CSV table of C-alpha atoms in Angstrom, one decimal:
chain,number,residue,atom,x,y,z
H,1,MET,CA,-170.9,60.3,5.1
H,2,ILE,CA,-169.1,61.3,1.9
H,3,SER,CA,-165.5,62.2,2.2
H,4,ASN,CA,-163.7,64.8,0.0
H,5,VAL,CA,-160.4,63.7,-1.7
H,6,ILE,CA,-159.0,67.2,-1.1
H,7,LYS,CA,-157.9,67.6,2.4
H,8,PRO,CA,-157.3,70.6,4.5
H,9,LYS,CA,-153.6,71.8,4.9
H,10,LYS,CA,-151.6,70.3,7.6
H,11,PRO,CA,-148.6,71.9,9.4
H,12,MET,CA,-145.1,70.9,8.3
H,13,PRO,CA,-143.3,68.3,10.4
H,14,GLY,CA,-141.4,69.7,13.4
H,15,SER,CA,-143.6,72.8,13.7
H,16,ARG,CA,-144.9,71.6,17.1
H,17,TRP,CA,-148.6,71.7,16.2
H,18,VAL,CA,-150.6,69.0,17.9
H,19,LEU,CA,-153.9,67.7,16.2
H,20,VAL,CA,-156.4,67.7,19.0
H,21,HIS,CA,-159.7,67.1,17.0
H,22,LEU,CA,-161.0,66.1,13.7
H,23,ASP,CA,-164.5,66.4,12.3
H,24,GLN,CA,-166.4,67.1,9.1
H,25,ASP,CA,-168.8,69.7,8.0
H,26,GLN,CA,-172.2,68.9,6.5
H,27,HIS,CA,-170.7,68.4,3.1
H,28,GLY,CA,-168.1,65.8,4.1
H,29,ASN,CA,-165.2,68.2,4.2
H,30,ASP,CA,-162.6,67.6,7.0
H,31,ARG,CA,-161.7,70.1,9.6
H,32,TYR,CA,-158.5,69.7,11.6
H,33,TYR,CA,-158.1,71.4,15.0
H,34,TYR,CA,-154.7,72.2,16.2
H,35,THR,CA,-152.9,73.6,19.3
H,36,HIS,CA,-149.4,75.0,19.5
H,37,PRO,CA,-147.4,75.0,22.7
H,38,GLU,CA,-146.9,78.8,22.4
H,39,GLY,CA,-150.7,79.2,22.9
H,40,PHE,CA,-152.0,79.3,19.3
H,41,VAL,CA,-155.1,77.5,18.1
H,42,ALA,CA,-155.7,76.9,14.4
H,43,ILE,CA,-158.6,75.2,12.5
H,44,SER,CA,-157.6,74.1,9.0
H,45,ALA,CA,-160.5,73.3,6.7
H,46,LEU,CA,-161.5,72.9,3.1
H,47,GLU,CA,-164.7,74.9,2.3
H,48,VAL,CA,-166.7,75.7,-0.7
H,49,ALA,CA,-167.2,79.5,-0.1
H,50,ASP,CA,-168.5,82.5,-1.8
H,51,GLY,CA,-165.3,84.3,-2.2
H,52,ILE,CA,-163.5,86.1,-5.0
H,53,ILE,CA,-166.4,86.6,-7.2
H,54,ARG,CA,-169.8,86.9,-5.5
H,55,ARG,CA,-172.0,83.9,-5.7
H,56,GLU,CA,-169.2,82.0,-7.4
H,57,TYR,CA,-168.8,79.1,-4.8
H,58,ILE,CA,-165.3,77.7,-5.2
H,59,PRO,CA,-163.3,75.2,-2.9
H,60,GLN,CA,-160.9,77.1,-0.7
H,61,TYR,CA,-158.4,76.2,1.9
H,62,HIS,CA,-159.4,78.0,5.1
H,63,LEU,CA,-157.2,78.5,8.2
H,64,SER,CA,-158.6,80.3,11.2
H,65,ILE,CA,-156.0,81.4,13.8
H,66,SER,CA,-156.4,82.6,17.4
H,67,LYS,CA,-154.4,82.8,20.6
H,68,ASP,CA,-155.2,81.2,23.9
H,69,LYS,CA,-158.0,82.7,26.0
H,70,LYS,CA,-159.8,84.1,23.0
H,71,ARG,CA,-157.2,86.6,22.0
H,72,ARG,CA,-156.3,87.7,18.5
H,73,CYS,CA,-152.8,86.9,17.2
H,74,SER,CA,-150.7,89.6,15.6
H,75,SER,CA,-150.4,89.8,11.8
H,76,GLN,CA,-146.7,88.9,12.2
H,77,ASP,CA,-147.6,85.7,14.2
H,78,ALA,CA,-150.3,84.9,11.5
H,79,LYS,CA,-147.7,85.1,8.7
H,80,PHE,CA,-145.4,82.7,10.5
H,81,ILE,CA,-148.2,80.3,11.1
H,82,LEU,CA,-149.4,80.5,7.5
H,83,LYS,CA,-145.9,79.5,6.4
H,84,GLN,CA,-146.0,76.4,8.8
H,85,PHE,CA,-149.3,75.3,7.1
H,86,GLY,CA,-148.0,75.9,3.5
H,87,LEU,CA,-150.5,78.8,3.1
H,88,ASP,CA,-148.0,81.6,2.5
H,89,ASP,CA,-150.2,82.9,-0.4
H,90,ALA,CA,-153.5,82.9,1.6
H,91,LEU,CA,-155.3,86.2,1.9
H,92,GLU,CA,-156.9,87.4,5.0
H,93,ASP,CA,-160.7,88.1,5.0
H,94,ASN,CA,-162.5,88.7,8.3
H,95,HIS,CA,-166.2,89.4,8.6
H,96,VAL,CA,-166.7,89.3,12.4
H,97,HIS,CA,-166.9,92.5,14.5
H,98,SER,CA,-164.2,92.6,17.1
H,99,GLY,CA,-163.5,88.9,16.4
H,100,PHE,CA,-160.5,87.2,18.1
H,101,VAL,CA,-160.0,84.8,15.1
H,102,ARG,CA,-158.1,85.8,12.0
H,103,ASN,CA,-159.4,84.0,8.8
H,104,PHE,CA,-157.2,83.2,5.8
H,105,TRP,CA,-158.3,81.8,2.4
H,106,LEU,CA,-156.6,80.2,-0.5
H,107,PRO,CA,-158.5,78.9,-3.5
H,108,VAL,CA,-157.7,75.3,-4.4
H,109,ASP,CA,-157.6,76.4,-8.1
H,110,GLU,CA,-154.1,78.0,-8.6
H,111,ASN,CA,-155.6,80.2,-11.4
H,112,LYS,CA,-157.8,82.0,-8.7
H,113,GLN,CA,-155.1,82.4,-6.1
H,114,GLY,CA,-153.8,85.9,-5.3
H,115,ARG,CA,-157.1,87.6,-6.2
H,116,GLU,CA,-158.9,89.4,-3.3
H,117,CYS,CA,-162.5,88.9,-2.6
H,118,GLU,CA,-164.8,91.5,-4.2
H,119,CYS,CA,-165.8,92.6,-0.7
H,120,VAL,CA,-162.4,94.3,-0.4
H,121,ALA,CA,-163.4,96.9,-2.9
H,122,ASP,CA,-167.2,97.0,-2.1
H,123,GLU,CA,-167.4,97.1,1.7
H,124,VAL,CA,-166.1,99.4,4.3
H,125,ALA,CA,-162.8,98.3,6.0
H,126,ILE,CA,-163.0,98.6,9.7
H,127,LYS,CA,-159.5,98.7,11.3
H,128,GLU,CA,-158.7,97.6,14.9
H,129,ASP,CA,-155.4,97.1,16.9
H,130,LYS,CA,-153.9,100.2,15.2
H,131,GLY,CA,-154.6,98.8,11.8
H,132,ASP,CA,-153.2,95.4,12.4
H,133,PHE,CA,-156.6,93.8,12.1
H,134,ILE,CA,-159.2,94.6,9.4
H,135,TRP,CA,-162.7,93.3,9.2
H,136,ARG,CA,-165.7,94.1,7.0
H,137,PRO,CA,-169.4,93.8,7.7
H,138,ALA,CA,-170.8,90.5,6.4
H,139,HIS,CA,-172.1,90.6,2.9
H,140,HIS,CA,-175.1,88.8,1.7
């Protein structure tokens, strides 16, 4: 299996995250699975994803966050967790109806950071949890 030299983001020391599993996707990119004593679960990965510009596949850090027993964490919890992983500038982009995972993306290329995915302007935003969670139908 080929291994990528760019690795997913890891939590800062002392943040109490525990690495519970490690695997790779079909392209040799690592995925790190973490749990936190306060009931949070995070998957930190590096993915080549169709993101900012449609059909422009670029490497991006991806952090998926949920809470125990398949619950969605609040946006406030997510901001705190993003900071622990050094992903303060990551943007949320969800495409799962009533999903319990919040997905955050940050391009590896610093010149592409801070730009929202085209889907934000092109697709209907569906709000849940009194506007705390936004998702968009998957694009093709």
